[in-house]
mmCIF file of C-alpha atoms in Angstrom:
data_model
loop_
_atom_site.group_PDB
_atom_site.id
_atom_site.type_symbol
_atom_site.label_atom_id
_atom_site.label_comp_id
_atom_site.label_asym_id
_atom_site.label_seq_id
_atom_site.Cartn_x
_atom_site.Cartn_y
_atom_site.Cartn_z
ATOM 1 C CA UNK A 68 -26.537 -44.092 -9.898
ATOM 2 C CA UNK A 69 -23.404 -46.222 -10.703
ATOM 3 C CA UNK A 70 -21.517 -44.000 -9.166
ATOM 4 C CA UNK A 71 -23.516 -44.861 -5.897
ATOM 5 C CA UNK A 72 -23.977 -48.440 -6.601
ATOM 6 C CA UNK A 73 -19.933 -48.538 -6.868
ATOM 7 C CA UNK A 74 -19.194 -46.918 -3.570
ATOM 8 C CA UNK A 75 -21.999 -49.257 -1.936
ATOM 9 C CA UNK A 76 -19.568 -52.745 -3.001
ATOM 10 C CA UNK A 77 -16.754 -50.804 -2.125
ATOM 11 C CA UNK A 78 -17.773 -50.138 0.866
ATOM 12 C CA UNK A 79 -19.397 -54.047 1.857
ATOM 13 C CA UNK A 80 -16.253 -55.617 0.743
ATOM 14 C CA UNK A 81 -14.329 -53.274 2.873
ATOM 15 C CA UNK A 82 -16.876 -54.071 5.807
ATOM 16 C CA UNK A 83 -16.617 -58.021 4.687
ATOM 17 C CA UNK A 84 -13.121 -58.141 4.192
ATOM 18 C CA UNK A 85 -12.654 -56.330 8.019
ATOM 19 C CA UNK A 86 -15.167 -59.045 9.267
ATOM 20 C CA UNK A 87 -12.927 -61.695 7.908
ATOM 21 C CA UNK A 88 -9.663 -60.309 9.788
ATOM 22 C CA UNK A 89 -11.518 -60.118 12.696
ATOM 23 C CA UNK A 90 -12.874 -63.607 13.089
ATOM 24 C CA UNK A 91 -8.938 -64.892 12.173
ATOM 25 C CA UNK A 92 -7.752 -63.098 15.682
ATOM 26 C CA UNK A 93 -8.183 -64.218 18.569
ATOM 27 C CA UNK A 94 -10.616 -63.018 20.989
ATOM 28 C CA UNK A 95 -8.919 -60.634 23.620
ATOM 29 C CA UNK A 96 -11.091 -58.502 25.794
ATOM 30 C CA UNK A 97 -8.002 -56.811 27.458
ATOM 31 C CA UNK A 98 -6.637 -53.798 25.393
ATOM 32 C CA UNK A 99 -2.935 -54.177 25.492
ATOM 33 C CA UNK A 100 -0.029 -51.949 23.912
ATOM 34 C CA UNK A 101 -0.263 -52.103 19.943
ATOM 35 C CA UNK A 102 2.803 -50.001 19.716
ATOM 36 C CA UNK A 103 3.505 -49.743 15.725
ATOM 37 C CA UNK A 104 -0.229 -49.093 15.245
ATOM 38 C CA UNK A 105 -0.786 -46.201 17.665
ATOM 39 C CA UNK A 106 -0.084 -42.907 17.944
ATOM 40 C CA UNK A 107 -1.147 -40.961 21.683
ATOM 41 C CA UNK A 108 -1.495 -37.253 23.276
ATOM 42 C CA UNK A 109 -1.564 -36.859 26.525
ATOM 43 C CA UNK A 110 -0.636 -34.785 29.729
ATOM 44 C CA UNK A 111 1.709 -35.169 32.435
ATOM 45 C CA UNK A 112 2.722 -33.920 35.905
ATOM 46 C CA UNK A 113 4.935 -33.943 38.903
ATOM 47 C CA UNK A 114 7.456 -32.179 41.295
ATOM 48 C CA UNK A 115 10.910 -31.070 40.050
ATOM 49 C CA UNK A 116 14.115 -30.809 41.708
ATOM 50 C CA UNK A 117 16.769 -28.469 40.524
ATOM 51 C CA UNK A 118 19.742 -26.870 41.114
ATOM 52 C CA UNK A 119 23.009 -25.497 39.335
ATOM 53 C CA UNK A 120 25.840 -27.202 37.956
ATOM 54 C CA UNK A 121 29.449 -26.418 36.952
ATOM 55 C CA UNK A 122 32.486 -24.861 37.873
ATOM 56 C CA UNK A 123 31.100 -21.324 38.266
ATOM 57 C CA UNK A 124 28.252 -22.562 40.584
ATOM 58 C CA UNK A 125 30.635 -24.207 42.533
ATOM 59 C CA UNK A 126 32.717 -21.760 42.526
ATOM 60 C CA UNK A 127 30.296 -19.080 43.804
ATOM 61 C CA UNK A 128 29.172 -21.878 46.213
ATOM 62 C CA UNK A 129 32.781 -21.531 48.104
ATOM 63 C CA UNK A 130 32.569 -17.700 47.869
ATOM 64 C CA UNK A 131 29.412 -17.455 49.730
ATOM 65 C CA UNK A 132 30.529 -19.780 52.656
ATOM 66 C CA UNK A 133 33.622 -17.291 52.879
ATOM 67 C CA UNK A 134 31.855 -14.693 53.228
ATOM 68 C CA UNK A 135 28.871 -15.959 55.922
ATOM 69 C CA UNK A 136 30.045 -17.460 58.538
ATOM 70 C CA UNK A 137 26.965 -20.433 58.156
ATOM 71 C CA UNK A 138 25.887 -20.797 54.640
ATOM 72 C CA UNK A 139 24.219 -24.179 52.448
ATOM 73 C CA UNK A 140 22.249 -24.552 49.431
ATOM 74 C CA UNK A 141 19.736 -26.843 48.507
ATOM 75 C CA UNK A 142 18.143 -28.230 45.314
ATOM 76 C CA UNK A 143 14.803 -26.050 45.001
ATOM 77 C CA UNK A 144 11.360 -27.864 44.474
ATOM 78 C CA UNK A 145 8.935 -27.279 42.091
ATOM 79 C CA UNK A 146 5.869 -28.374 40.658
ATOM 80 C CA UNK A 147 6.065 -29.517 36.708
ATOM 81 C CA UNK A 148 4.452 -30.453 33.811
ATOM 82 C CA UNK A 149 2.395 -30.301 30.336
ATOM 83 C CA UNK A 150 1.248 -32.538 27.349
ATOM 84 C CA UNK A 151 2.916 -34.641 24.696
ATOM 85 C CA UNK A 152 2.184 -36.752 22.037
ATOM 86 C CA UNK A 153 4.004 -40.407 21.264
ATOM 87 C CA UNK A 154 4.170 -41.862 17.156
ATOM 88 C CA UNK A 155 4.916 -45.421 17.571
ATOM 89 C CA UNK A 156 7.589 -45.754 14.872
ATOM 90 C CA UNK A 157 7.853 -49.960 15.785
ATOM 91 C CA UNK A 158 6.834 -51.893 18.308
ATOM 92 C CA UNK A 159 9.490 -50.761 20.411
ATOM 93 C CA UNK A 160 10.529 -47.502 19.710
ATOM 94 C CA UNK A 161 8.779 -44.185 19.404
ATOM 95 C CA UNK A 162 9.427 -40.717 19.053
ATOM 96 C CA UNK A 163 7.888 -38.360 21.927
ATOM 97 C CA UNK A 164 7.854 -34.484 21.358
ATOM 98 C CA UNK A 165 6.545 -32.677 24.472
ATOM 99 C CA UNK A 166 5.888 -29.390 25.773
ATOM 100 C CA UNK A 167 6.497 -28.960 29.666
ATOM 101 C CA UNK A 168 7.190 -25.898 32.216
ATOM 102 C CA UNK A 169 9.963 -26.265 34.192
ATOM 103 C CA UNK A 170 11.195 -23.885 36.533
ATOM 104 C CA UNK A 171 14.791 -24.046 37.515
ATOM 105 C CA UNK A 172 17.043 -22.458 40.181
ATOM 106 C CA UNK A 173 18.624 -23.142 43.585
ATOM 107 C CA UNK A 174 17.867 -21.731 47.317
ATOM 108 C CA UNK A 175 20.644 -20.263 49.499
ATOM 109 C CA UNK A 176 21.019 -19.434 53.068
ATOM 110 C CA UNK A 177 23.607 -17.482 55.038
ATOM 111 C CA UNK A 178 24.334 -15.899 58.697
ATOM 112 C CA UNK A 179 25.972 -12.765 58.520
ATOM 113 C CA UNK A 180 26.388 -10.334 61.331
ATOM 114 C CA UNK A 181 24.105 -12.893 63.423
ATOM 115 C CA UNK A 182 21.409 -12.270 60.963
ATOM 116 C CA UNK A 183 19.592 -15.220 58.542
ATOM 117 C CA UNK A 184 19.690 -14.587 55.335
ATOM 118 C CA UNK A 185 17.223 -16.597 52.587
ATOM 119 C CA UNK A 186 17.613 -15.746 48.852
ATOM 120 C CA UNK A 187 16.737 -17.638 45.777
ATOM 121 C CA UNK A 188 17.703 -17.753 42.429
ATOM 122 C CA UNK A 189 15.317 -18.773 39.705
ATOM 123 C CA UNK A 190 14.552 -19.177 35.853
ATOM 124 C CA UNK A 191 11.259 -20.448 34.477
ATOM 125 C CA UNK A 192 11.247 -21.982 31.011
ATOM 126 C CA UNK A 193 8.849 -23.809 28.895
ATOM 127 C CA UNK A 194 10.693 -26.455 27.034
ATOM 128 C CA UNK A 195 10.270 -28.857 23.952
ATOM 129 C CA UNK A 196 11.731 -32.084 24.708
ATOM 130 C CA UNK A 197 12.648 -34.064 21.252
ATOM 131 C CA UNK A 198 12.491 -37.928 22.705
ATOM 132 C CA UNK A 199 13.330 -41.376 21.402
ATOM 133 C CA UNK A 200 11.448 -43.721 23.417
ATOM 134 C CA UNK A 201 12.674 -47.357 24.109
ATOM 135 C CA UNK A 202 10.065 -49.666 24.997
ATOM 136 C CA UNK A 203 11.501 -52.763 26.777
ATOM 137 C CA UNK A 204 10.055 -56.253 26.070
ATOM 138 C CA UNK A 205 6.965 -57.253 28.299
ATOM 139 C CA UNK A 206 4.926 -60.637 28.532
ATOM 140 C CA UNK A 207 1.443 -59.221 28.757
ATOM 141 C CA UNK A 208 1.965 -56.013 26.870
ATOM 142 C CA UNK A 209 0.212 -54.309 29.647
ATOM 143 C CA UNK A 210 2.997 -52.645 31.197
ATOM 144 C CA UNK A 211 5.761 -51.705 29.612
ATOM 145 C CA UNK A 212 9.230 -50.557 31.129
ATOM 146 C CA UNK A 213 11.121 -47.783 29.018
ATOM 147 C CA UNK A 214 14.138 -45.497 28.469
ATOM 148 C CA UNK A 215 13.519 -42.552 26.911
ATOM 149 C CA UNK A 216 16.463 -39.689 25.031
ATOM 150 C CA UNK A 217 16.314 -36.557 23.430
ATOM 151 C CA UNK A 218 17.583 -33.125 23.087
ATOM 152 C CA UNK A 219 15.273 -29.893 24.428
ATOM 153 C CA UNK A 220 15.047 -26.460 24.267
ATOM 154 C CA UNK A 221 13.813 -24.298 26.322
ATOM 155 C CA UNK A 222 12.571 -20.910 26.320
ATOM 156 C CA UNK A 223 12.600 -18.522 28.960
ATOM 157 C CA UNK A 224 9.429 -17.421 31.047
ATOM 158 C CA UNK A 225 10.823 -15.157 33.857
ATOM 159 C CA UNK A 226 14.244 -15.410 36.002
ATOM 160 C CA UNK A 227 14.096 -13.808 39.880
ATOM 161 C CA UNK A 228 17.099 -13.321 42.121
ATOM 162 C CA UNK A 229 14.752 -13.274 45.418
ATOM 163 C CA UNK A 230 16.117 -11.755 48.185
ATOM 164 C CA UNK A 231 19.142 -11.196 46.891
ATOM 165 C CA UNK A 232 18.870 -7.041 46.921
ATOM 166 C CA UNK A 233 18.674 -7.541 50.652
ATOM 167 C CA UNK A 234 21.786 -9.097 51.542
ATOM 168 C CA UNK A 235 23.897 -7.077 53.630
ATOM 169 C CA UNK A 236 26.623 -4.224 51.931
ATOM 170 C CA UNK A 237 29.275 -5.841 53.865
ATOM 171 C CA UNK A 238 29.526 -8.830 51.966
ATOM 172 C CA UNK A 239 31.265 -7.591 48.683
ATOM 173 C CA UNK A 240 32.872 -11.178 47.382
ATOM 174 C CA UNK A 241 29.578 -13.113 46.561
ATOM 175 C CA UNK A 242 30.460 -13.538 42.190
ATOM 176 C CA UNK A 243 27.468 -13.134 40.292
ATOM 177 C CA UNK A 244 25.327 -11.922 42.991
ATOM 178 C CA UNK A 245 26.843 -9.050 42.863
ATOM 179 C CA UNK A 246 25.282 -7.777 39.437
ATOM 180 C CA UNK A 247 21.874 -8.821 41.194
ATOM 181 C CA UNK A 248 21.432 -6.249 44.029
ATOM 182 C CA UNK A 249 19.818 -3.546 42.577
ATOM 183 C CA UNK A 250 16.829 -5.539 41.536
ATOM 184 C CA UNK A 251 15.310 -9.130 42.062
ATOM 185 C CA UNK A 252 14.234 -8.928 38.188
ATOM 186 C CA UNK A 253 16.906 -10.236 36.393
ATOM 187 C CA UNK A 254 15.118 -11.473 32.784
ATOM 188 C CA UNK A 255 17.733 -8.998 31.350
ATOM 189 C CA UNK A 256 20.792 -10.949 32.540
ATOM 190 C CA UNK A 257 19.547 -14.368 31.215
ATOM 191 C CA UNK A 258 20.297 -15.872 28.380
ATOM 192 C CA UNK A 259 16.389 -16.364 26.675
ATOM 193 C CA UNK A 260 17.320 -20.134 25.314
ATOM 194 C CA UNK A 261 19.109 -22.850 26.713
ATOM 195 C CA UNK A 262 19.769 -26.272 24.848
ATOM 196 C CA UNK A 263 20.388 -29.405 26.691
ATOM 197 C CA UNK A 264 19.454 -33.045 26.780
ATOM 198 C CA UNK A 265 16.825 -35.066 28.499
ATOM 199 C CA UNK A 266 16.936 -38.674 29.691
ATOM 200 C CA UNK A 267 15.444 -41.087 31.933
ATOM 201 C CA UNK A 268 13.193 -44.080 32.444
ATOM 202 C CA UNK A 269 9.513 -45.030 33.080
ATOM 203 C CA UNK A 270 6.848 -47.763 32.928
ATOM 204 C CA UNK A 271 3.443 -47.465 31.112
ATOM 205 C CA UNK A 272 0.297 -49.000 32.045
ATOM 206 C CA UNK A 273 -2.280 -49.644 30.209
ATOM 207 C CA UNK A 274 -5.422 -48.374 30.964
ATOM 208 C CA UNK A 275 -8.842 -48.091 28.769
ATOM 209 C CA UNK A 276 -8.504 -46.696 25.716
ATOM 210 C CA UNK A 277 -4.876 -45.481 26.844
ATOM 211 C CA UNK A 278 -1.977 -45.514 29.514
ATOM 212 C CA UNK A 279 -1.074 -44.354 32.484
ATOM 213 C CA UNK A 280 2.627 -43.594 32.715
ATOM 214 C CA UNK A 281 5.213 -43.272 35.258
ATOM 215 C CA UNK A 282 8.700 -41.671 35.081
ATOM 216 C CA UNK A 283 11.284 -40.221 36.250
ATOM 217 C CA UNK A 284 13.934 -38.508 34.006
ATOM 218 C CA UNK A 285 17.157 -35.946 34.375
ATOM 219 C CA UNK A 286 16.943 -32.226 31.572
ATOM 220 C CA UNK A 287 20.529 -30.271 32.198
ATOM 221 C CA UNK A 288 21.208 -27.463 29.954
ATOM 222 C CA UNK A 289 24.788 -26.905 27.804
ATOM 223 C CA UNK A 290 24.102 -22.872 27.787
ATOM 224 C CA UNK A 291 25.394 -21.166 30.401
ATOM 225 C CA UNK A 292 22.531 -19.611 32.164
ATOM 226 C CA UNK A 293 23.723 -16.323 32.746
ATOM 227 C CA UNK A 294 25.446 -15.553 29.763
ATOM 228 C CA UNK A 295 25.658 -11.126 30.445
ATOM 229 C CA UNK A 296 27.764 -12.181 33.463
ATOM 230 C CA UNK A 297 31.498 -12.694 33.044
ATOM 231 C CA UNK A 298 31.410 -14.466 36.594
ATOM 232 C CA UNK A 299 28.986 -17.006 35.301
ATOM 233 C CA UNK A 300 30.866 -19.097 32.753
ATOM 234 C CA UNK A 301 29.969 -22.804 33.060
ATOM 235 C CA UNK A 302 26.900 -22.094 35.322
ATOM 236 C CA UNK A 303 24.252 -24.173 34.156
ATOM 237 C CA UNK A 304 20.967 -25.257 34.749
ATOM 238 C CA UNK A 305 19.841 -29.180 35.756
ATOM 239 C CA UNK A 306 16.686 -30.864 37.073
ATOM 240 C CA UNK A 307 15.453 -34.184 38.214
ATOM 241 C CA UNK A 308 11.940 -34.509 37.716
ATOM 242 C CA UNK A 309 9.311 -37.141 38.536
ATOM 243 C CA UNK A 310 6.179 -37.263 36.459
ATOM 244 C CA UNK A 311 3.133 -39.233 36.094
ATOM 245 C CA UNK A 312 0.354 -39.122 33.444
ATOM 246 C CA UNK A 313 -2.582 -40.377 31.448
ATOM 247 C CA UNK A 314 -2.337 -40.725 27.607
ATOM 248 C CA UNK A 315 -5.541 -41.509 24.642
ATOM 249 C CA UNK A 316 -4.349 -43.852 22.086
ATOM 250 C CA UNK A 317 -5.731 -43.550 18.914
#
């Protein structure tokens, strides 16, 4: 019975002493950011862009247009996303890990002989972005502008070379490619984690009990992407991605 009677005043001077707080603040009926206080999980998606980078993508870049007589390449679209969860660690930063599928690769097209030629090559990952989100300043704390940093890894999914078993016999000078014409599977020839860095910027709105957000942000990896392939030294992988979102705050 004491033991119940004790938990009872506990408990009303816990209720009274929240009743107190409250009647101090000010009465606000907008919810704005209470970053510091909040922690939120939430999901996110978009379209990609991506493409590869380095001296042995540009290099096989100048191969191919010797060897077709009309050849370009173009960033390759994709569709992106997943969930995350933000821990406000102030009222300005925060720390963001995330989990989002992101497929990466680059489309090429050729004449040879006075035929087309399409062929793609492709890795899917799903990556763990580590951020460190910057919140900038804002008057109404109901949007607020950020930068966002962190390293990611990602893990590899699948990796095609579409189209590229096709391409004619004649053209023998075409790098990497080469080790790719037997079959359009080529998991086996690509390295199964890449490290890299993410950055960007966004705004957050608020929205309910959460936020809507807004971004758009740049992941390149440091590996190089096809590491079985002594023509593929500094070939690596690089995205620009826009995303939008809806996060709970708790």
């Amino acid at each position: 019975m004491k033991r119940i009677a004790y938990s009872l005043f506990i408990a009303v001077a816990l209720l009274i002493t929240q009743a107190a707080a409250y009647q101090t603040e000010e009465y606000d009926p907008v919810e704005r950011f209470r970053y510091g206080e909040s922690f939120s999980i939430g999901i996110k998606g978009g379209l990609s862009v991506s493409y590869f980078r380095g001296m042995a993508a540009d290099a096989l870049d100048e191969r191919l247009e010797h060897e077709f007589s009309e050849f370009v390449n173009d960033p390759l679209p994709y569709v992106t996303g997943g969930v995350f969860a933000t821990l406000a660690l102030s009222e300005n930063f925060a720390f963001q890990p995330e989990v989002i599928y992101l497929r990466n690769g680059e489309h090429y097209e050729g004449v040879y002989g006075g035929e087309t030629y399409e062929f793609d090559l492709t890795a899917e990952y799903v990556t763990f972005p580590f951020l460190i989100k910057i919140m900038a300043p804002s008057p109404d704390m109901l949007f607020r502008p950020n930068f966002f940093i962190g390293p990611v890894l990602s893990i590899l999914l699948d990796a095609k070379a579409t189209g590229v078993p096709q391409l004619p016999s004649g053209a023998e000078k075409i790098g990497i490619l080469d080790n790719f014409r037997k079959d359009e599977d080529i998991n086996d020839q690509v390295r199964s984690t890449d490290f890299g860095i993410v950055m960007g910027a966004g705004i957050d709105a608020k929205a309910g009990h959460g936020h809507f957000s807004f971004e758009i942000r740049y992941t390149t990896g440091f590996s190089n992407a096809f590491d079985k392939n002594p023509n593929a030294e500094d070939f690596k992988n690089a995205a620009v991605s826009i995303l939008a979102g809806y996060a709970y705050d708790f």
